[in-house]
Tab-separated table of C-alpha atoms in Angstrom:
chain	number	residue	atom	x	y	z
O	10	MET	CA	102.713	120.548	128.243
O	11	ILE	CA	100.779	117.263	128.182
O	12	LYS	CA	102.840	114.356	129.427
O	13	VAL	CA	102.458	111.102	127.535
O	14	ASN	CA	103.497	107.946	129.333
O	15	TRP	CA	105.526	105.169	127.760
O	16	TRP	CA	102.540	102.903	127.058
O	17	GLU	CA	100.570	105.617	125.273
O	18	ARG	CA	103.551	106.317	123.004
O	19	ASN	CA	104.379	102.699	122.242
O	20	HIS	CA	101.279	100.537	122.745
O	21	ALA	CA	100.658	100.159	118.999
O	22	TRP	CA	104.204	98.836	118.513
O	23	MET	CA	103.900	96.506	121.506
O	24	LEU	CA	100.570	95.091	120.348
O	25	GLY	CA	102.022	94.539	116.893
O	26	LEU	CA	104.991	92.726	118.436
O	27	VAL	CA	102.702	90.493	120.514
O	28	VAL	CA	100.658	89.558	117.429
O	29	MET	CA	103.865	88.819	115.501
O	30	LEU	CA	105.065	86.510	118.307
O	31	VAL	CA	101.718	84.692	118.251
O	32	LEU	CA	101.978	84.283	114.480
O	33	LEU	CA	105.527	82.954	114.752
O	34	ALA	CA	104.352	80.500	117.421
O	35	GLY	CA	101.633	79.370	115.015
O	36	LEU	CA	104.248	78.881	112.297
O	37	LEU	CA	106.244	76.630	114.627
O	38	ALA	CA	103.107	74.744	115.646
O	39	LEU	CA	102.346	74.032	111.980
O	40	ARG	CA	105.901	72.740	111.537
O	41	GLY	CA	107.010	75.256	108.943
O	42	ARG	CA	103.995	75.191	106.611
O	43	HIS	CA	102.350	78.327	105.189
O	44	TYR	CA	105.499	80.466	105.263
O	45	LEU	CA	104.018	83.106	102.960
O	46	PHE	CA	100.792	83.559	104.954
O	47	PHE	CA	102.620	84.070	108.228
O	48	SER	CA	105.238	86.342	106.669
O	49	VAL	CA	102.569	88.602	105.156
O	50	ALA	CA	100.703	88.709	108.478
O	51	CYS	CA	103.909	89.707	110.291
O	52	LEU	CA	104.547	92.278	107.588
O	53	ILE	CA	101.165	93.892	108.216
O	54	CYS	CA	101.867	93.947	111.940
O	55	SER	CA	105.121	95.810	111.292
O	56	LEU	CA	103.540	98.411	108.983
O	57	ALA	CA	100.336	99.103	110.911
O	58	PRO	CA	101.854	100.723	114.065
O	59	ALA	CA	103.781	103.296	112.020
O	60	TYR	CA	100.635	104.392	110.204
O	61	TRP	CA	98.647	104.380	113.434
O	62	HIS	CA	101.149	106.829	114.941
O	63	PHE	CA	101.107	108.917	111.779
O	64	GLU	CA	97.298	109.031	111.798
O	65	HIS	CA	97.205	110.272	115.416
O	66	ARG	CA	100.046	112.754	115.057
O	67	HIS	CA	99.159	116.452	115.030
O	68	MET	CA	100.804	117.975	111.956
O	69	GLN	CA	100.835	121.393	110.402
O	70	THR	CA	99.278	121.615	106.962
O	71	ARG	CA	102.535	122.919	105.514
O	72	LEU	CA	104.406	119.882	106.873
O	73	LEU	CA	101.825	117.542	105.360
O	74	VAL	CA	102.172	119.312	102.006
O	75	PHE	CA	105.961	119.096	102.225
O	76	LEU	CA	105.706	115.355	102.954
O	77	ALA	CA	103.416	114.891	99.948
O	78	ILE	CA	105.910	116.733	97.733
O	79	MET	CA	108.756	114.493	98.889
O	80	ILE	CA	106.645	111.400	98.162
O	81	ALA	CA	105.862	112.763	94.693
O	82	LEU	CA	109.577	113.366	94.069
O	83	GLY	CA	110.334	109.816	95.160
O	84	VAL	CA	107.740	108.478	92.718
O	85	LEU	CA	109.168	110.685	89.976
O	86	GLY	CA	112.601	109.290	90.744
O	87	ARG	CA	111.424	105.738	90.102
O	88	VAL	CA	108.820	105.607	87.348
O	89	PRO	CA	110.875	107.097	84.457
O	90	PHE	CA	113.752	104.674	85.178
O	91	ALA	CA	111.572	101.561	85.406
O	92	ALA	CA	113.112	100.047	82.271
O	93	ILE	CA	116.577	99.985	83.913
O	94	PRO	CA	116.641	97.321	86.663
O	95	ASN	CA	117.310	98.782	90.110
O	96	VAL	CA	118.491	102.138	88.769
O	97	GLN	CA	116.298	104.871	90.273
O	98	LEU	CA	116.499	107.887	92.573
O	99	THR	CA	113.741	106.877	94.985
O	100	SER	CA	116.179	105.622	97.621
O	101	PHE	CA	118.084	108.906	97.412
O	102	VAL	CA	114.853	110.842	98.055
O	103	VAL	CA	113.978	108.504	100.942
O	104	ILE	CA	117.361	109.132	102.562
O	105	VAL	CA	117.378	112.929	102.219
O	106	SER	CA	113.740	113.255	103.319
O	107	ALA	CA	114.293	110.993	106.349
O	108	ILE	CA	117.309	113.036	107.453
O	109	ALA	CA	115.200	116.200	107.251
O	110	LEU	CA	111.911	114.862	108.678
O	111	GLY	CA	113.040	112.256	111.199
O	112	PRO	CA	112.471	108.498	111.570
O	113	GLU	CA	108.669	108.399	111.849
O	114	LEU	CA	107.959	110.530	108.788
O	115	GLY	CA	110.917	108.874	107.091
O	116	PHE	CA	109.137	105.534	107.425
O	117	VAL	CA	105.861	106.949	106.122
O	118	SER	CA	107.480	108.731	103.177
O	119	GLY	CA	109.519	105.690	102.163
O	120	SER	CA	106.638	103.237	102.327
O	121	MET	CA	104.258	105.615	100.545
O	122	MET	CA	106.748	106.108	97.697
O	123	ALA	CA	106.587	102.359	97.092
O	124	LEU	CA	102.794	102.249	97.228
O	125	VAL	CA	102.180	105.276	94.985
O	126	SER	CA	104.839	104.405	92.400
O	127	ASN	CA	103.329	100.939	92.049
O	128	LEU	CA	100.079	102.580	90.961
O	129	PHE	CA	102.013	103.277	87.753
O	130	LEU	CA	104.279	100.224	87.662
O	131	GLY	CA	101.829	97.614	88.912
O	132	GLN	CA	100.636	96.475	92.331
O	133	GLY	CA	101.190	92.958	93.552
O	134	PRO	CA	102.248	90.814	96.526
O	135	TRP	CA	105.648	92.513	96.322
O	136	THR	CA	104.178	95.927	97.218
O	137	PRO	CA	103.995	95.478	101.039
O	138	TRP	CA	107.580	94.210	101.042
O	139	GLN	CA	108.767	97.230	99.077
O	140	MET	CA	106.829	99.427	101.491
O	141	LEU	CA	108.579	97.743	104.422
O	142	ALA	CA	112.023	97.948	102.788
O	143	TRP	CA	111.821	101.643	101.890
O	144	GLY	CA	110.074	102.346	105.204
O	145	LEU	CA	112.930	100.750	107.136
O	146	MET	CA	115.377	102.705	105.015
O	147	GLY	CA	113.536	105.861	106.072
O	148	VAL	CA	113.301	105.101	109.786
O	149	THR	CA	116.933	103.975	110.152
O	150	THR	CA	118.201	106.951	108.142
O	151	GLY	CA	116.019	109.234	110.262
O	152	LEU	CA	117.737	107.912	113.365
O	153	LEU	CA	121.124	108.393	111.694
O	154	GLY	CA	120.081	111.941	110.809
O	155	ARG	CA	119.754	112.795	114.496
O	156	THR	CA	123.514	112.441	114.875
O	157	SER	CA	126.431	114.455	113.525
O	158	LEU	CA	126.876	111.834	110.793
O	159	ARG	CA	124.195	113.598	108.768
O	160	ASN	CA	126.878	116.100	107.705
O	161	LYS	CA	129.421	113.499	106.596
O	162	VAL	CA	128.892	112.781	102.911
O	163	GLY	CA	131.309	109.851	102.932
O	164	VAL	CA	129.355	108.083	105.647
O	165	LEU	CA	126.076	108.654	103.815
O	166	VAL	CA	127.539	107.340	100.568
O	167	VAL	CA	128.487	104.098	102.326
O	168	TRP	CA	125.092	104.040	104.085
O	169	GLY	CA	123.250	104.402	100.779
O	170	ALA	CA	125.341	101.656	99.186
O	171	LEU	CA	124.636	99.299	102.097
O	172	TRP	CA	120.933	99.983	101.857
O	173	GLY	CA	121.070	99.062	98.182
O	174	PHE	CA	121.989	95.544	99.282
O	175	TRP	CA	119.723	95.460	102.364
O	176	PHE	CA	116.740	96.493	100.254
O	177	GLY	CA	117.505	93.680	97.819
O	178	TRP	CA	117.804	91.135	100.621
O	179	ILE	CA	114.368	92.058	101.973
O	180	MET	CA	112.892	91.538	98.512
O	181	ASP	CA	114.850	88.279	98.150
O	182	LEU	CA	113.250	87.094	101.380
O	183	TRP	CA	109.804	87.703	99.895
O	184	TYR	CA	110.762	85.866	96.708
O	185	ALA	CA	112.115	82.865	98.602
O	186	LEU	CA	109.074	82.601	100.865
O	187	ALA	CA	106.693	82.900	97.921
O	188	TYR	CA	108.329	80.745	95.256
O	189	VAL	CA	111.168	78.593	96.615
O	190	ARG	CA	110.311	75.082	97.777
O	191	PRO	CA	111.488	73.594	100.004
O	192	VAL	CA	112.545	76.522	102.182
O	193	ARG	CA	116.009	75.550	103.358
O	194	PRO	CA	119.202	77.486	104.156
O	195	ALA	CA	120.819	76.417	100.868
O	196	SER	CA	117.848	77.450	98.739
O	197	MET	CA	117.576	80.748	100.595
O	198	LEU	CA	121.273	81.425	100.002
O	199	VAL	CA	120.887	80.771	96.275
O	200	SER	CA	117.892	83.119	96.137
O	201	PHE	CA	119.873	85.897	97.800
O	202	ALA	CA	122.967	85.341	95.662
O	203	SER	CA	121.012	85.396	92.394
O	204	SER	CA	120.147	89.082	92.821
O	205	ALA	CA	123.680	90.273	93.664
O	206	VAL	CA	124.184	92.044	90.321
O	207	PHE	CA	120.885	93.935	90.546
O	208	ASP	CA	121.556	94.847	94.181
O	209	SER	CA	124.930	96.223	93.080
O	210	PHE	CA	123.168	98.498	90.581
O	211	HIS	CA	120.942	99.806	93.380
O	212	ALA	CA	123.894	100.309	95.721
O	213	MET	CA	125.939	102.100	93.074
O	214	THR	CA	123.031	104.387	92.145
O	215	ASN	CA	122.514	105.322	95.789
O	216	ALA	CA	126.210	105.999	96.335
O	217	VAL	CA	126.670	108.150	93.219
O	218	SER	CA	123.487	110.171	93.752
O	219	LEU	CA	124.411	110.910	97.369
O	220	LEU	CA	127.963	111.812	96.439
O	221	VAL	CA	126.865	114.245	93.718
O	222	LEU	CA	123.533	115.590	94.974
O	223	TYR	CA	123.474	115.370	98.766
O	224	ARG	CA	125.157	118.701	99.565
O	225	PRO	CA	122.861	120.800	97.304
O	226	TRP	CA	119.796	118.954	98.581
O	227	GLN	CA	120.890	119.353	102.197
O	228	THR	CA	121.285	123.113	101.713
O	229	MET	CA	117.898	123.388	100.049
O	230	MET	CA	116.161	121.256	102.692
O	231	LYS	CA	117.669	123.268	105.555
O	232	ARG	CA	116.507	126.499	103.937
O	233	LEU	CA	112.953	125.211	103.450
O	234	MET	CA	112.737	123.723	106.945
O	235	THR	CA	113.925	127.003	108.474
O	236	LYS	CA	111.880	129.341	106.296
O	237	TYR	CA	108.575	127.521	106.772
O	238	LYS	CA	109.293	126.241	110.307
O	239	LEU	CA	108.365	122.690	109.378
O	240	ILE	CA	110.026	120.857	112.279
């Protein structure tokens, strides 16, 4: 077995963190100007290490195909419901795929669902933020899936509901940085509060879909993972 030291496993993340700290220092040096430029640069630094690790990871073809299928299902869970604000099954697919595949592939699957679905719904400056939000949903759920909580439907229902709000707050942050002037605590609070109804729709959709569909999906995913020896 080839031993990989800590730096080889984490140098991409550390370099990204260093660049983000430099960018934040530049933001302070410019006395708060160019919020959007620095936020997008930090966003890229947070996405790039995950894809660097994914690119250098040795994967079986069957696992890559399975990942592509999950991404396609996530896209299918969003596009047909586009006319109903924040009502979609993409977050449900992100959660169940992350529990099955782990945090790293959970991040990749979640962020790719955002990118691919926006090929149908429209790309824009919001796309990287959606990629980050669904990617974080995937990586945190992947970590949760490594514990016994993965078998507790009640916990996952609450987790999905919370992520409905957390996802909205990440998108609210993008909106505030892009369009709200001046950027102050009060204006940020108003921006976050204005989306509360839509975030509630997302949270409720996540909770109901997990409550109704998680057990059947969990059984199916376990069977596929065991049969094809994916992980």
